[in-house]
CSV table of C-alpha atoms and ligand atoms in Angstrom, one decimal:
chain,number,residue,atom,x,y,z
A,179,UNK,CA,0.0,0.0,0.0
A,180,UNK,CA,2.8,2.4,0.9
A,181,UNK,CA,4.5,1.4,-2.3
A,182,UNK,CA,1.4,2.1,-4.2
A,183,UNK,CA,0.9,5.4,-2.7
A,184,UNK,CA,4.5,6.3,-3.4
A,185,UNK,CA,3.9,5.4,-7.0
A,186,UNK,CA,0.9,7.6,-7.3
A,187,UNK,CA,2.7,10.5,-5.6
A,188,UNK,CA,5.6,10.1,-7.9
A,189,UNK,CA,3.4,10.0,-11.0
A,190,UNK,CA,1.5,13.1,-9.8
A,191,UNK,CA,4.8,14.8,-9.2
A,192,UNK,CA,6.0,13.9,-12.7
A,193,UNK,CA,2.9,15.5,-14.1
A,194,UNK,CA,4.0,18.8,-12.8
A,195,UNK,CA,7.6,18.5,-14.0
A,196,UNK,CA,9.4,19.6,-17.1
A,197,UNK,CA,10.8,17.4,-19.9
A,198,UNK,CA,14.2,17.2,-18.2
A,199,UNK,CA,12.9,15.9,-14.9
A,200,UNK,CA,10.9,13.2,-16.6
A,201,UNK,CA,13.8,12.1,-18.7
A,202,UNK,CA,16.0,12.0,-15.6
A,203,UNK,CA,13.5,9.9,-13.7
A,204,UNK,CA,13.7,7.3,-16.5
A,205,UNK,CA,17.4,6.8,-15.8
A,206,UNK,CA,16.4,5.0,-12.6
A,207,UNK,CA,14.2,2.1,-13.1
A,208,UNK,CA,10.6,2.9,-12.2
A,209,UNK,CA,9.1,0.6,-9.5
A,210,UNK,CA,6.4,-0.3,-12.1
A,211,UNK,CA,9.1,-1.9,-14.3
A,212,UNK,CA,9.5,-4.8,-11.8
A,213,UNK,CA,6.8,-7.0,-13.2
A,214,UNK,CA,8.2,-6.5,-16.6
A,215,UNK,CA,11.8,-7.4,-15.6
A,216,UNK,CA,10.4,-10.5,-13.8
A,217,UNK,CA,8.4,-11.5,-16.8
A,218,UNK,CA,11.4,-12.2,-19.2
A,219,UNK,CA,9.3,-13.5,-22.1
A,220,UNK,CA,6.6,-11.8,-24.1
A,221,UNK,CA,4.8,-12.7,-27.3
A,222,UNK,CA,4.4,-10.0,-29.9
A,223,UNK,CA,1.5,-10.3,-32.3
A,224,UNK,CA,1.3,-8.5,-35.6
A,225,UNK,CA,-2.2,-8.9,-37.0
A,226,UNK,CA,-3.7,-6.7,-39.7
A,227,UNK,CA,-5.2,-6.6,-43.1
A,228,UNK,CA,-1.7,-7.3,-44.5
A,229,UNK,CA,-2.2,-10.9,-43.6
A,230,UNK,CA,-5.0,-11.2,-46.3
A,231,UNK,CA,-2.5,-11.3,-49.2
A,232,UNK,CA,0.5,-11.9,-46.9
A,233,UNK,CA,2.5,-8.7,-47.7
A,234,UNK,CA,4.8,-6.6,-45.6
A,235,UNK,CA,2.8,-4.8,-42.8
A,236,UNK,CA,2.2,-1.2,-44.0
A,237,UNK,CA,5.7,-1.0,-45.6
A,238,UNK,CA,4.5,-2.8,-48.7
A,239,UNK,CA,2.5,0.2,-49.9
A,240,UNK,CA,4.9,2.8,-48.4
A,241,UNK,CA,7.8,1.2,-50.3
A,242,UNK,CA,5.5,0.9,-53.4
A,243,UNK,CA,5.7,-2.8,-53.7
A,244,UNK,CA,1.9,-2.7,-54.0
A,245,UNK,CA,-0.5,0.2,-54.7
A,246,UNK,CA,-2.2,1.9,-51.8
A,247,UNK,CA,-5.6,1.0,-53.1
A,248,UNK,CA,-4.8,-2.6,-53.5
A,249,UNK,CA,-3.3,-2.7,-50.1
A,250,UNK,CA,-6.4,-1.2,-48.5
A,251,UNK,CA,-8.7,-3.5,-50.4
A,252,UNK,CA,-7.3,-6.3,-48.3
A,253,UNK,CA,-9.7,-5.2,-45.6
A,254,UNK,CA,-12.5,-6.9,-47.6
A,255,UNK,CA,-10.8,-10.2,-46.9
A,256,UNK,CA,-10.1,-9.8,-43.2
A,257,UNK,CA,-12.6,-12.2,-41.7
A,258,UNK,CA,-11.2,-13.3,-38.3
A,259,UNK,CA,-13.6,-16.2,-38.8
A,260,UNK,CA,-11.6,-18.8,-36.9
A,261,UNK,CA,-10.4,-16.3,-34.3
A,262,UNK,CA,-10.4,-17.9,-30.8
A,263,UNK,CA,-9.0,-15.4,-28.3
A,264,UNK,CA,-9.2,-18.0,-25.5
A,265,UNK,CA,-7.0,-20.4,-27.6
A,266,UNK,CA,-4.5,-17.6,-28.3
A,267,UNK,CA,-4.3,-16.8,-24.7
A,268,UNK,CA,-3.9,-20.5,-23.8
A,269,UNK,CA,-1.0,-20.9,-26.4
A,270,UNK,CA,0.7,-17.7,-25.1
A,271,UNK,CA,0.4,-19.0,-21.5
A,272,UNK,CA,1.8,-22.4,-22.6
A,273,UNK,CA,4.9,-20.8,-24.1
A,274,UNK,CA,5.8,-19.4,-20.7
A,275,UNK,CA,5.3,-15.8,-21.8
A,276,UNK,CA,4.1,-13.5,-19.0
A,277,UNK,CA,3.0,-10.7,-21.3
A,278,UNK,CA,1.8,-10.2,-24.8
A,279,UNK,CA,1.8,-7.2,-27.1
A,280,UNK,CA,-0.6,-6.9,-30.0
A,281,UNK,CA,-0.9,-4.3,-32.8
A,282,UNK,CA,-3.9,-2.1,-32.1
A,283,UNK,CA,-2.9,0.0,-35.1
A,284,UNK,CA,0.1,-0.3,-37.5
A,285,UNK,CA,1.6,2.4,-39.7
A,286,UNK,CA,-1.3,1.7,-42.2
A,287,UNK,CA,-3.7,3.4,-39.8
A,288,UNK,CA,-6.0,0.5,-39.6
A,289,UNK,CA,-7.3,-0.1,-36.1
A,290,UNK,CA,-8.1,-3.5,-34.8
A,291,UNK,CA,-9.9,-2.1,-31.8
A,292,UNK,CA,-13.1,0.0,-31.9
A,293,UNK,CA,-12.1,3.5,-32.8
A,294,UNK,CA,-14.7,6.2,-33.0
A,295,UNK,CA,-12.5,8.5,-35.1
A,296,UNK,CA,-12.9,7.1,-38.6
A,297,UNK,CA,-13.9,4.2,-40.6
A,298,UNK,CA,-10.4,2.7,-40.8
A,299,UNK,CA,-11.0,-0.2,-38.5
A,300,UNK,CA,-11.6,-3.9,-38.9
A,301,UNK,CA,-14.7,-3.2,-36.7
A,302,UNK,CA,-16.3,-0.8,-39.2
A,303,UNK,CA,-14.9,-1.9,-42.5
A,304,UNK,CA,-14.0,-5.5,-42.6
A,305,UNK,CA,-16.2,-8.7,-42.7
A,306,UNK,CA,-14.9,-9.4,-39.2
A,307,UNK,CA,-17.0,-6.5,-37.9
A,308,UNK,CA,-15.6,-6.7,-34.4
A,309,UNK,CA,-13.0,-5.4,-32.1
A,310,UNK,CA,-10.4,-8.2,-32.0
A,311,UNK,CA,-8.2,-6.8,-29.2
A,312,UNK,CA,-10.6,-6.4,-26.3
A,313,UNK,CA,-11.6,-10.1,-26.1
A,314,UNK,CA,-7.9,-11.1,-26.2
A,315,UNK,CA,-7.1,-8.8,-23.3
A,316,UNK,CA,-9.9,-10.4,-21.3
A,317,UNK,CA,-8.6,-13.9,-22.0
A,318,UNK,CA,-5.0,-13.0,-21.3
A,319,UNK,CA,-5.9,-11.3,-18.0
A,320,UNK,CA,-7.9,-14.3,-16.9
A,321,UNK,CA,-4.7,-16.2,-17.2
A,322,UNK,CA,-2.6,-13.7,-15.4
A,323,UNK,CA,-0.8,-12.4,-18.5
A,324,UNK,CA,-0.1,-8.7,-18.8
A,325,UNK,CA,-1.5,-6.9,-21.9
A,326,UNK,CA,0.5,-4.6,-24.1
A,327,UNK,CA,-0.9,-2.4,-26.9
A,328,UNK,CA,1.3,-1.7,-29.9
A,329,UNK,CA,0.3,1.6,-31.4
A,330,UNK,CA,2.0,3.3,-34.4
A,331,UNK,CA,2.4,7.0,-34.0
A,332,UNK,CA,2.7,7.1,-37.8
A,333,UNK,CA,-0.5,6.9,-39.7
A,334,UNK,CA,0.2,6.9,-43.4
A,335,UNK,CA,-3.5,6.7,-44.3
A,336,UNK,CA,-4.6,9.8,-42.5
A,337,UNK,CA,-5.1,12.8,-44.7
A,338,UNK,CA,-3.7,15.1,-42.0
A,339,UNK,CA,-0.5,13.1,-41.6
A,340,UNK,CA,2.4,14.7,-43.5
A,341,UNK,CA,4.0,11.5,-44.9
A,342,UNK,CA,2.2,9.0,-47.3
A,343,UNK,CA,4.3,6.8,-49.5
A,344,UNK,CA,8.1,7.0,-49.9
A,345,UNK,CA,9.1,10.2,-51.7
A,346,UNK,CA,5.6,11.4,-51.9
A,347,UNK,CA,4.5,13.2,-48.8
A,348,UNK,CA,1.4,15.4,-48.3
A,349,UNK,CA,2.9,18.5,-46.7
A,350,UNK,CA,5.7,19.7,-44.4
A,351,UNK,CA,5.0,20.8,-40.9
A,352,UNK,CA,5.9,24.4,-41.5
A,353,UNK,CA,3.6,24.6,-44.5
A,354,UNK,CA,0.6,23.3,-42.7
A,355,UNK,CA,0.7,23.6,-38.9
A,356,UNK,CA,-3.1,23.4,-38.7
A,357,UNK,CA,-3.0,20.0,-40.4
A,358,UNK,CA,-0.4,18.8,-38.0
A,359,UNK,CA,-2.4,20.0,-35.1
A,360,UNK,CA,-5.4,18.2,-36.4
A,361,UNK,CA,-3.4,15.0,-36.7
A,362,UNK,CA,-2.0,15.4,-33.2
A,363,UNK,CA,-5.5,15.8,-31.8
A,364,UNK,CA,-6.6,12.7,-33.6
A,365,UNK,CA,-3.7,10.4,-32.6
A,366,UNK,CA,-3.8,11.6,-29.0
A,367,UNK,CA,-7.6,11.0,-29.1
A,368,UNK,CA,-7.0,7.4,-30.2
A,369,UNK,CA,-4.5,6.9,-27.3
A,370,UNK,CA,-7.2,8.1,-24.9
A,371,UNK,CA,-9.6,5.7,-26.5
A,372,UNK,CA,-7.2,2.8,-26.1
A,373,UNK,CA,-6.4,3.8,-22.5
A,374,UNK,CA,-10.1,3.9,-21.7
A,375,UNK,CA,-11.2,0.8,-23.6
A,376,UNK,CA,-8.3,-1.6,-23.2
A,377,UNK,CA,-6.4,-0.3,-20.1
A,378,UNK,CA,-3.0,-1.6,-21.4
A,379,UNK,CA,-0.4,-2.5,-18.8
A,380,UNK,CA,2.2,-1.7,-21.4
A,381,UNK,CA,2.3,0.7,-24.3
A,382,UNK,CA,4.4,-0.3,-27.3
A,383,UNK,CA,4.8,2.8,-29.5
A,384,UNK,CA,6.4,2.6,-32.9
A,385,UNK,CA,7.3,5.0,-35.6
A,386,UNK,CA,8.6,7.9,-33.5
A,387,UNK,CA,11.5,8.3,-35.9
A,388,UNK,CA,9.4,10.5,-38.3
A,389,UNK,CA,9.1,13.4,-35.9
A,390,UNK,CA,10.8,14.9,-32.8
A,391,UNK,CA,9.6,14.7,-29.2
A,392,UNK,CA,8.3,18.2,-29.4
A,393,UNK,CA,6.4,17.6,-32.6
A,394,UNK,CA,4.8,14.5,-31.2
A,395,UNK,CA,4.3,16.2,-27.9
A,396,UNK,CA,5.8,13.0,-26.4
A,397,UNK,CA,5.9,14.2,-22.9
A,398,UNK,CA,2.2,15.1,-23.0
A,399,UNK,CA,1.4,11.6,-24.3
A,400,UNK,CA,3.4,10.0,-21.5
A,401,UNK,CA,1.6,12.2,-18.9
A,402,UNK,CA,-1.8,11.4,-20.5
A,403,UNK,CA,-1.1,7.7,-20.1
A,404,UNK,CA,0.2,7.8,-16.6
A,405,UNK,CA,-2.7,10.0,-15.5
A,406,UNK,CA,-5.1,7.3,-16.5
A,407,UNK,CA,-2.9,4.5,-15.2
A,408,UNK,CA,0.1,5.5,-13.1
A,409,UNK,CA,1.3,1.9,-13.3
A,410,UNK,CA,1.5,1.6,-17.1
A,411,UNK,CA,4.9,1.2,-18.6
A,412,UNK,CA,6.0,2.6,-21.9
A,413,UNK,CA,8.5,1.2,-24.4
A,414,UNK,CA,11.4,3.2,-25.7
A,415,UNK,CA,9.9,4.4,-28.9
A,416,UNK,CA,8.2,7.6,-27.6
A,417,UNK,CA,10.9,9.9,-28.7
A,418,UNK,CA,12.9,9.6,-25.5
A,419,UNK,CA,9.9,9.4,-23.1
A,420,UNK,CA,9.7,5.7,-22.6
A,421,UNK,CA,10.9,3.5,-19.8
A,422,UNK,CA,13.0,0.8,-21.5
A,423,UNK,CA,15.1,0.2,-24.6
A,424,UNK,CA,13.8,-1.9,-27.6
A,425,UNK,CA,16.5,-3.2,-29.8
A,426,UNK,CA,14.9,-5.0,-32.8
A,427,UNK,CA,16.0,-8.2,-34.4
A,428,UNK,CA,19.6,-7.7,-33.5
A,429,UNK,CA,21.0,-9.2,-30.3
A,430,UNK,CA,23.0,-6.5,-28.5
A,431,UNK,CA,26.6,-7.3,-27.8
A,432,UNK,CA,27.0,-4.5,-25.2
A,433,UNK,CA,24.1,-4.6,-22.7
A,434,UNK,CA,21.9,-1.6,-23.3
A,435,UNK,CA,22.3,1.0,-20.6
A,436,UNK,CA,18.6,1.8,-20.1
A,437,UNK,CA,17.0,0.7,-16.8
A,438,UNK,CA,15.4,-2.2,-18.7
A,439,UNK,CA,15.4,-3.6,-22.2
A,440,UNK,CA,13.6,-5.9,-24.5
A,441,UNK,CA,14.7,-7.5,-27.7
A,442,UNK,CA,11.9,-7.9,-30.2
A,443,UNK,CA,12.6,-10.6,-32.7
A,444,UNK,CA,10.5,-12.5,-35.2
A,445,UNK,CA,10.0,-16.3,-35.1
A,446,UNK,CA,10.4,-16.4,-38.9
A,447,UNK,CA,11.7,-13.4,-40.9
A,448,UNK,CA,8.5,-11.3,-41.0
A,449,UNK,CA,6.3,-9.7,-38.4
A,450,UNK,CA,3.0,-10.4,-40.0
A,451,UNK,CA,2.0,-13.7,-41.6
A,452,UNK,CA,3.4,-14.2,-45.1
A,453,UNK,CA,3.1,-17.5,-47.1
A,454,UNK,CA,6.8,-17.8,-47.9
A,455,UNK,CA,7.9,-17.0,-44.4
A,456,UNK,CA,8.5,-20.6,-43.2
A,457,UNK,CA,12.1,-20.4,-42.2
A,458,UNK,CA,11.3,-20.3,-38.5
A,459,UNK,CA,14.1,-20.2,-35.9
A,460,UNK,CA,14.6,-23.6,-34.4
A,461,UNK,CA,13.5,-24.2,-30.8
A,462,UNK,CA,17.2,-24.8,-30.0
A,463,UNK,CA,18.2,-21.4,-31.4
A,464,UNK,CA,15.3,-19.6,-29.8
A,465,UNK,CA,16.1,-20.9,-26.4
A,466,UNK,CA,19.8,-20.1,-26.8
A,467,UNK,CA,18.9,-16.6,-27.9
A,468,UNK,CA,16.5,-16.3,-25.0
A,469,UNK,CA,19.1,-17.4,-22.5
A,470,UNK,CA,21.6,-14.9,-23.9
A,471,UNK,CA,19.0,-12.1,-23.6
A,472,UNK,CA,17.9,-12.8,-20.0
A,473,UNK,CA,21.5,-13.4,-19.0
A,474,UNK,CA,22.1,-9.8,-19.9
A,475,UNK,CA,19.1,-8.6,-18.0
A,476,UNK,CA,16.8,-8.2,-21.0
A,477,UNK,CA,13.4,-9.6,-22.1
A,478,UNK,CA,12.6,-11.4,-25.3
A,479,UNK,CA,9.5,-10.3,-27.1
A,480,UNK,CA,9.0,-13.0,-29.7
A,481,UNK,CA,7.0,-12.1,-32.8
A,482,UNK,CA,4.4,-14.2,-34.4
A,483,UNK,CA,1.7,-13.3,-37.0
A,484,UNK,CA,-1.7,-15.0,-37.4
A,485,UNK,CA,-3.5,-15.4,-40.8
A,486,UNK,CA,-6.4,-13.2,-41.6
A,487,UNK,CA,-8.8,-15.8,-40.3
A,488,UNK,CA,-7.2,-15.8,-36.8
A,489,UNK,CA,-5.2,-19.0,-37.0
A,490,UNK,CA,-1.5,-19.6,-36.5
A,491,UNK,CA,0.6,-21.9,-38.7
A,492,UNK,CA,1.4,-25.3,-37.1
A,493,UNK,CA,5.1,-24.3,-37.1
A,494,UNK,CA,4.4,-21.3,-35.0
A,495,UNK,CA,2.2,-23.3,-32.6
A,496,UNK,CA,4.9,-26.0,-32.3
A,497,UNK,CA,7.7,-23.6,-31.5
A,498,UNK,CA,5.6,-21.9,-28.8
A,499,UNK,CA,4.7,-25.2,-27.3
A,500,UNK,CA,8.3,-26.5,-27.3
A,501,UNK,CA,9.4,-23.2,-25.8
A,502,UNK,CA,6.9,-23.8,-23.1
A,503,UNK,CA,8.3,-27.3,-22.2
A,504,UNK,CA,11.7,-25.7,-21.7
A,505,UNK,CA,10.5,-22.6,-19.8
A,506,UNK,CA,8.3,-24.5,-17.4
A,507,UNK,CA,11.1,-27.0,-16.6
A,508,UNK,CA,13.5,-24.2,-16.0
A,509,UNK,CA,11.1,-21.6,-14.6
A,510,UNK,CA,13.2,-20.9,-11.5
A,511,UNK,CA,16.2,-19.9,-13.6
A,512,UNK,CA,14.1,-17.6,-15.7
A,513,UNK,CA,11.3,-15.7,-14.0
A,514,UNK,CA,12.1,-13.1,-11.4
A,515,UNK,CA,15.8,-13.4,-12.1
A,516,UNK,CA,18.2,-10.6,-13.0
A,517,UNK,CA,21.2,-10.3,-15.2
A,518,UNK,CA,24.0,-12.8,-14.3
A,519,UNK,CA,27.7,-12.5,-14.2
A,520,UNK,CA,29.6,-10.1,-16.4
A,521,UNK,CA,31.6,-11.7,-19.1
A,522,UNK,CA,34.8,-13.4,-18.2
A,523,UNK,CA,33.5,-15.7,-15.4
A,524,UNK,CA,31.6,-18.4,-17.2
A,525,UNK,CA,31.5,-19.3,-20.9
A,526,UNK,CA,27.7,-19.1,-21.3
A,527,UNK,CA,24.8,-17.1,-20.1
A,528,UNK,CA,24.0,-16.8,-16.4
A,529,UNK,CA,21.2,-15.4,-14.3
A,530,UNK,CA,21.0,-14.5,-10.7
A,531,UNK,CA,18.1,-14.8,-8.2
A,532,UNK,CA,16.8,-11.4,-7.1
A,533,UNK,CA,18.6,-11.7,-3.8
A,534,UNK,CA,21.8,-12.7,-5.8
A,535,UNK,CA,22.5,-15.8,-3.7
A,536,UNK,CA,21.7,-18.3,-6.4
A,537,UNK,CA,23.5,-18.4,-9.7
A,538,UNK,CA,22.0,-20.2,-12.7
A,539,UNK,CA,24.4,-21.4,-15.4
A,540,UNK,CA,23.0,-22.0,-18.9
A,541,UNK,CA,25.3,-24.5,-20.6
A,542,UNK,CA,26.0,-23.5,-24.2
A,543,UNK,CA,26.9,-27.1,-25.1
A,544,UNK,CA,25.3,-30.4,-24.3
A,545,UNK,CA,26.4,-31.7,-20.8
A,546,UNK,CA,29.1,-34.3,-20.4
A,547,UNK,CA,32.2,-32.6,-19.2
A,548,UNK,CA,33.5,-30.0,-16.8
A,549,UNK,CA,32.1,-26.5,-16.5
A,550,UNK,CA,34.3,-23.8,-15.0
A,551,UNK,CA,33.5,-20.7,-13.0
A,552,UNK,CA,36.3,-18.1,-12.5
A,553,UNK,CA,36.6,-15.3,-10.0
A,554,UNK,CA,33.7,-16.4,-7.8
A,555,UNK,CA,34.5,-15.2,-4.3
A,556,UNK,CA,31.8,-17.3,-2.6
A,557,UNK,CA,31.7,-20.7,-1.1
A,558,UNK,CA,29.4,-22.9,-3.2
A,559,UNK,CA,26.9,-24.6,-1.0
A,560,UNK,CA,25.4,-26.9,-3.6
A,561,UNK,CA,25.0,-27.5,-7.3
A,562,UNK,CA,22.1,-29.3,-9.0
A,563,UNK,CA,20.6,-29.7,-12.4
A,564,UNK,CA,17.5,-27.5,-12.8
A,565,UNK,CA,14.3,-29.3,-13.4
A,566,UNK,CA,15.6,-32.7,-12.2
A,567,UNK,CA,16.6,-33.9,-8.8
A,568,UNK,CA,20.2,-34.4,-9.7
A,569,UNK,CA,22.8,-33.0,-7.3
A,570,UNK,CA,26.3,-32.5,-8.7
A,571,UNK,CA,29.7,-32.4,-7.1
A,572,UNK,CA,32.1,-29.5,-7.5
A,573,UNK,CA,35.7,-28.8,-6.7
A,574,UNK,CA,37.8,-25.7,-6.3
A,575,UNK,CA,41.3,-25.7,-7.6
A,576,UNK,CA,44.1,-23.1,-7.8
A,577,UNK,CA,43.2,-21.3,-4.6
A,578,UNK,CA,46.4,-19.8,-3.1
A,579,UNK,CA,46.2,-19.4,0.7
A,580,UNK,CA,47.9,-16.0,0.8
A,581,UNK,CA,46.0,-14.5,-2.2
A,582,UNK,CA,42.7,-12.8,-2.3
A,583,UNK,CA,42.0,-14.2,-5.8
A,584,UNK,CA,39.4,-17.0,-5.6
A,585,UNK,CA,40.2,-20.4,-7.1
A,586,UNK,CA,38.5,-21.9,-10.1
A,587,UNK,CA,35.3,-23.9,-9.5
A,588,UNK,CA,34.8,-27.0,-11.7
A,589,UNK,CA,31.5,-28.8,-11.9
A,590,UNK,CA,31.4,-32.2,-13.5
A,591,UNK,CA,28.1,-32.5,-15.5
A,592,UNK,CA,27.3,-36.0,-16.6
A,593,UNK,CA,25.8,-36.7,-20.0
A,594,UNK,CA,22.5,-37.8,-18.4
A,595,UNK,CA,22.0,-34.3,-17.2
A,596,UNK,CA,21.6,-33.0,-20.8
A,597,UNK,CA,18.4,-31.2,-21.7
A,598,UNK,CA,17.4,-31.6,-25.3
A,599,UNK,CA,17.6,-27.9,-25.8
A,600,UNK,CA,19.7,-26.3,-23.1
A,601,UNK,CA,20.8,-27.6,-19.7
A,602,UNK,CA,20.8,-25.3,-16.7
A,603,UNK,CA,22.6,-25.7,-13.4
A,604,UNK,CA,21.7,-24.1,-10.1
A,605,UNK,CA,24.5,-23.0,-7.9
A,606,UNK,CA,23.7,-22.0,-4.4
A,607,UNK,CA,26.1,-19.6,-2.8
A,608,UNK,CA,26.9,-18.8,0.8
A,609,UNK,CA,25.6,-15.3,0.5
A,610,UNK,CA,25.3,-12.6,-2.1
A,611,UNK,CA,27.4,-13.1,-5.1
A,612,UNK,CA,30.9,-11.7,-4.8
A,613,UNK,CA,33.2,-11.5,-7.8
A,614,UNK,CA,36.9,-11.0,-8.3
A,615,UNK,CA,37.4,-8.9,-11.4
A,616,UNK,CA,41.2,-8.2,-11.2
A,617,UNK,CA,44.1,-9.0,-13.4
A,618,UNK,CA,45.5,-11.9,-11.2
A,619,UNK,CA,47.9,-9.9,-9.0
A,620,UNK,CA,48.3,-10.4,-5.2
B,1764,LIG,C1,9.6,-1.7,-37.1
B,1764,LIG,C2,8.6,-1.7,-38.3
B,1764,LIG,C3,7.4,-2.4,-38.0
B,1764,LIG,C4,7.3,-3.4,-36.9
B,1764,LIG,C5,8.2,-3.1,-35.8
B,1764,LIG,C6,8.2,-4.1,-34.7
B,1764,LIG,O1,9.6,-0.5,-36.4
B,1764,LIG,O2,8.3,-0.4,-38.7
B,1764,LIG,O3,6.8,-2.8,-39.2
B,1764,LIG,O4,6.0,-3.5,-36.5
B,1764,LIG,O5,9.4,-2.7,-36.2
B,1764,LIG,O6,9.2,-3.9,-33.8
């Protein structure tokens, strides 16, 4: 309760502050980010009229691969006729994801929720004739999964929006400030609609690159959102006014410095469903990517795209189910953990329990051999294989009595310990993790 109050007070305080104060606040992780950092895995859903023909979401007309008229005509084929939000929520839950983010409106300006602002929604203009977001949020929430709304700031369909297709814009801001003001009122109005109708736990903005923070009025948008729901969190694509970083498709080598971060990555090669996009990442590769991301303190937001009728391909379903087998077996090494050891201590990803007294080692290779931890200045109380009752022995070698440098810990891991995708060991320490990071002097 005290926490809650503090949160509200902080949010109210923020409302009265200038841009600088808000930006500074974001340097320190907001308390509300905790559930997000505990969640580790999210599922990202790109659904829209682009799944009728199976073309690039919005970009296909922007990049003139297809005419605007032909692109928009796809709405006549968007049926959602086999859409089963309960089955979607069940699949997401099975995968081990603790949150999901879905496109409420992409750059094409087509809303999947019930917007009152125009006819550009699947509710008013497609044979589906319904809001497909709200029922999903109900089903997700019933299963304890947090709900995120993807919303594109860009709206290439709106006549008041300056850009249209590549090389062919409608106007510049200085030529038509009134048009830009109309657009801002409209898009901020849609944000208010989404806040009221869907009450997202997380806002996933996109497309901020086309304008500056001042032009978008990014701070005002942040404040609007937090006023309605002080606990909402906002991704890093609100022109500097979000809470966490969002690298896309590319695994960072250097850990992002933001208070939290999330790698969004497609299961295949595309965000939305496309018929030729069948080259899905293998379960093995997904799990190794996931371990790498969480070992560096990030989340993985894994992208899938349903067909226009609301079904997923068997390959997408199989990957999520496989992922679920592994995440449930290794839950304690995943959820609620934090970034593990910095590089140099162990040749593979690691995570730490929140109190940093338990270390989890994600073995990059199948078991059957010795694993080594360097520079660990703790006594190891026990080692076991996660998800199995298999205690393992360890030994410490190279400890010199007169030196403060810790010895090397070796753990022998028998072949039988091997998990089909990635084996994880649990190392219990005698206290909070302590590391030696020096160059091997006295
Ligand atoms: C990019 C693209 C967009 C996609 C998004 C997902 O920003 O513009 O098509 O939805 O990435 O992260």
